[in-house]
Amino acid sequence: MFEMLNTILKNLFSGPVTRPYPAQRREPFASTRGQIKSVIENCIFCMRCQAACPANCIVVDRKEQTWSVDPYRCIVCGMCVEVCPTEAIIMNRHYRDPVKHREPIVKHQEGPIPKINPKAKGIN
Amino acid sequence: MLAGVKEITKDDLLEEVQKLAGENWRLISITGTDTGSGIDLIYHFDQELTLLNLRFQIDYGETIPSITPYYFCAFVPENELKDFLGVEVTNLPVDYQHLFIISELTPVKIPLLRKAAGDDAGEVKPE
Amino acid sequence: MIGKTVIPFGPQHAVFPEPFHWRLVMEEERVLDAIPGIGYMHRGIEQLATRMEFAKTLFLAERVCGICSFMHALAYAESLEKLMDVEVPPRAKYLRTIWAELARLQSHLLWIGLAADAFGFESLFMQAWRVREYVMDMVEFTEGGRVMTSSVTIGGVRRDLHEEAIEFLLENLDKLEVGFEEVYQVFTEDPLIKHRTVGVGILSKEDSIRLGAVGPTLRGSGVAQDMRMLGYAAYGELEFQPVVEDSCDSYARMVVRLKECFQSINLIRQAIKKLPDGDVLVKVRGKPEGEVVTRIEQPRGELLYYIKANGTKSLERFRIRTPTLSNLPPLMHMIKGACLADVPVITLSIDTCIACTER
């Protein structure tokens, strides 16, 4: 009986555990894998991300200088980020926003392909 | 290589299994593999964390006896064998008629057989 | 004289989160015979794996199940490491242990919530899931994803635990323990829960071995078998004993899971205390060849991976035997003779996970 009273009092004087969601959002943790973002200026079109992607969602076209990802096929495993020698793909910690139409994200690079030494980062 | 393998023949199977059932071994599962020249069957058993594998090979289309008289639970992996590799099992107490896990709508019948994969069995690109 | 009635139970039913069908042959209120029907979600993962690169199959294996995703990735990585003779660094082994126990905690707490919901204890369900949120936070903080963690790779792990993460883990473990203690008390002391579970779904010790039960179902029947005793990852260096209950009913299986939560908390603390320094990843070269059987303890029981590779970039055979598949025959045995009203509770008591069963 007193145990119950204890619980009732505790519940009366403590706030809710949940958050009023759309008004107040929890920041994702620093290491959360939310979505991949391309920094196309750094891209040297080495095709490593395309080869490493387990979901086959990345298509790199060296001739056209385009890099595209199908975000609805992407499983956000982070393999492309790991293999990228020039940090042209980065992991963003915020989840992808909902959209009305499914479209791949296509990035086009202007000008000549940058000469960045892939060994600079020490990967591969 | 695989540890704890005991090579047997199809005719010895029931005898061996009966012996294991008497010694209180637990049936883990039955694995079938299409080797290209036939089907390789492994019966996995466990006792106090020790693994024992009974292994034998059969030809395509050959039937195997069910071990359900000794291990009733074997009907699950045996139905799986029927579904995935087309191995016919005699005296099955619960027979799903090739529809245990796959359904009538599955595009490829007997999906784990090599010939079912067809000529285009390259690396798949998911749609 | 009343004839037999056949009642289809499922595939859509309020207590099952997943499609699972029972064909119940009833005589009045008693179940005479029960035949399970699965196969509503078969995805053909075993076949797909034979056509993918073995390194990418890791992510496919992880997607076999949505709850124990980490365990599948762990089993796959362990198998390939055995095939390719890779020695994983000790720190990676301990990290794997920590994450595997977190996965077990979240799976058990999920089940505890669902079980409470099946008994009709709505608020207890919410309390259990509130406590589970601490675990999910730990998983997200340390691994980067709440469900699909992608933190294991062949040759080690992909993330390291830094100081801040360890502090976060220890802090949340304390909160979790306090919160879980309350839930545990309700489950072990409440007369209504006992009324629903004690003596329901009896599976004797002999039957459990003969019918091939695994995991908490086997341990709830008094058999001390836990695949963690095989000593994969860092389990060989940590101190624990399998949780065993002797009463052989649904209540025993529930208590095994509840006690395993405390055991997991204890194991994580031990692993953090012993966490060695050093690398977490070794480079893996070459292609796998040979065949291997790996058994690891999933939250639901023993998971068997059989992998056969022939030195090419794809595997020749990838066989998964998930715990629920093994627990189906014992479940059929338990349901025979039960009341119709007890069928949902008994079915839940083995913690069915149909998604992994159908691969």
Coordinates of C-alpha atoms in Angstrom, one line a residue, chain B residues 13-114:
Chain B
L13 CA 22.3 -42.8 -41.3
L14 CA 19.4 -44.1 -39.3
E15 CA 21.6 -46.4 -37.3
E16 CA 24.1 -43.6 -36.4
V17 CA 21.3 -41.2 -35.5
Q18 CA 19.7 -43.8 -33.3
K19 CA 22.9 -44.3 -31.4
L20 CA 23.3 -40.5 -30.9
A21 CA 19.7 -40.2 -29.8
G22 CA 20.4 -42.8 -27.2
E23 CA 23.4 -40.8 -26.0
N24 CA 21.2 -37.7 -25.6
W25 CA 22.8 -35.6 -28.3
R26 CA 20.9 -32.6 -29.4
L27 CA 20.2 -32.1 -33.1
I28 CA 21.2 -28.6 -34.2
S29 CA 20.4 -28.6 -37.9
I30 CA 20.9 -30.2 -41.2
T31 CA 22.9 -28.4 -43.9
G32 CA 22.7 -29.3 -47.6
T33 CA 25.1 -28.0 -50.2
D34 CA 24.9 -28.3 -53.9
T35 CA 28.5 -29.3 -54.8
G36 CA 28.0 -29.5 -58.6
S37 CA 28.2 -33.3 -58.6
G38 CA 25.5 -34.0 -56.0
I39 CA 24.2 -32.8 -52.7
D40 CA 26.4 -32.8 -49.6
L41 CA 24.5 -33.3 -46.4
I42 CA 25.8 -32.5 -42.9
Y43 CA 23.8 -33.4 -39.8
H44 CA 25.0 -31.2 -36.9
F45 CA 24.7 -32.6 -33.4
D46 CA 25.7 -31.1 -30.1
Q47 CA 26.4 -32.4 -26.6
E48 CA 27.8 -30.3 -23.8
L49 CA 29.2 -27.8 -26.4
T50 CA 30.9 -30.5 -28.4
L51 CA 30.0 -30.4 -32.1
L52 CA 29.6 -33.6 -34.2
N53 CA 28.9 -33.5 -37.9
L54 CA 27.6 -36.6 -39.7
R55 CA 28.3 -36.2 -43.4
F56 CA 27.4 -38.0 -46.6
Q57 CA 26.8 -37.3 -50.2
I58 CA 23.8 -38.1 -52.4
D59 CA 23.0 -37.7 -56.0
Y60 CA 20.4 -35.3 -57.4
G61 CA 16.9 -36.7 -57.1
E62 CA 17.9 -39.3 -54.6
T63 CA 15.7 -39.7 -51.5
I64 CA 16.8 -39.7 -47.9
P65 CA 15.1 -41.3 -45.0
S66 CA 13.7 -39.0 -42.4
I67 CA 15.3 -39.1 -39.0
T68 CA 12.1 -37.9 -37.3
P69 CA 11.5 -41.2 -35.5
Y70 CA 14.5 -40.3 -33.3
Y71 CA 14.5 -36.6 -33.5
F72 CA 11.0 -35.2 -34.2
C73 CA 12.4 -31.7 -34.6
A74 CA 14.2 -32.8 -37.7
F75 CA 11.1 -32.1 -39.7
V76 CA 12.0 -28.4 -39.8
P77 CA 15.4 -28.8 -41.5
E78 CA 14.1 -31.6 -43.6
N79 CA 11.4 -29.5 -45.0
E80 CA 14.0 -26.8 -45.6
L81 CA 16.0 -29.3 -47.6
K82 CA 12.9 -30.0 -49.7
D83 CA 12.3 -26.4 -50.3
F84 CA 15.8 -25.2 -51.1
L85 CA 17.5 -28.2 -52.6
G86 CA 14.7 -30.4 -53.8
V87 CA 15.8 -33.4 -51.7
E88 CA 12.9 -35.7 -51.2
V89 CA 12.6 -37.1 -47.7
T90 CA 10.6 -40.2 -47.0
N91 CA 8.2 -40.6 -44.1
L92 CA 8.0 -37.0 -43.1
P93 CA 5.4 -36.6 -40.4
V94 CA 4.7 -32.9 -41.2
D95 CA 5.1 -32.3 -44.9
Y96 CA 4.7 -28.8 -46.2
Q97 CA 4.9 -30.0 -49.9
H98 CA 7.8 -27.7 -50.8
L99 CA 6.0 -24.7 -49.3
F100 CA 7.6 -24.4 -45.9
I101 CA 9.5 -21.2 -46.3
I102 CA 9.1 -20.4 -50.0
S103 CA 5.6 -19.9 -51.4
E104 CA 3.9 -20.6 -54.7
L105 CA 4.8 -17.0 -55.7
T106 CA 8.5 -17.5 -55.4
P107 CA 10.0 -16.9 -58.9
V108 CA 12.7 -19.6 -58.7
K109 CA 11.7 -23.1 -57.6
I110 CA 14.4 -24.9 -55.6
P111 CA 16.5 -21.8 -55.3
L112 CA 19.7 -23.2 -53.9
L113 CA 20.4 -25.7 -56.7
R114 CA 23.1 -24.5 -59.1

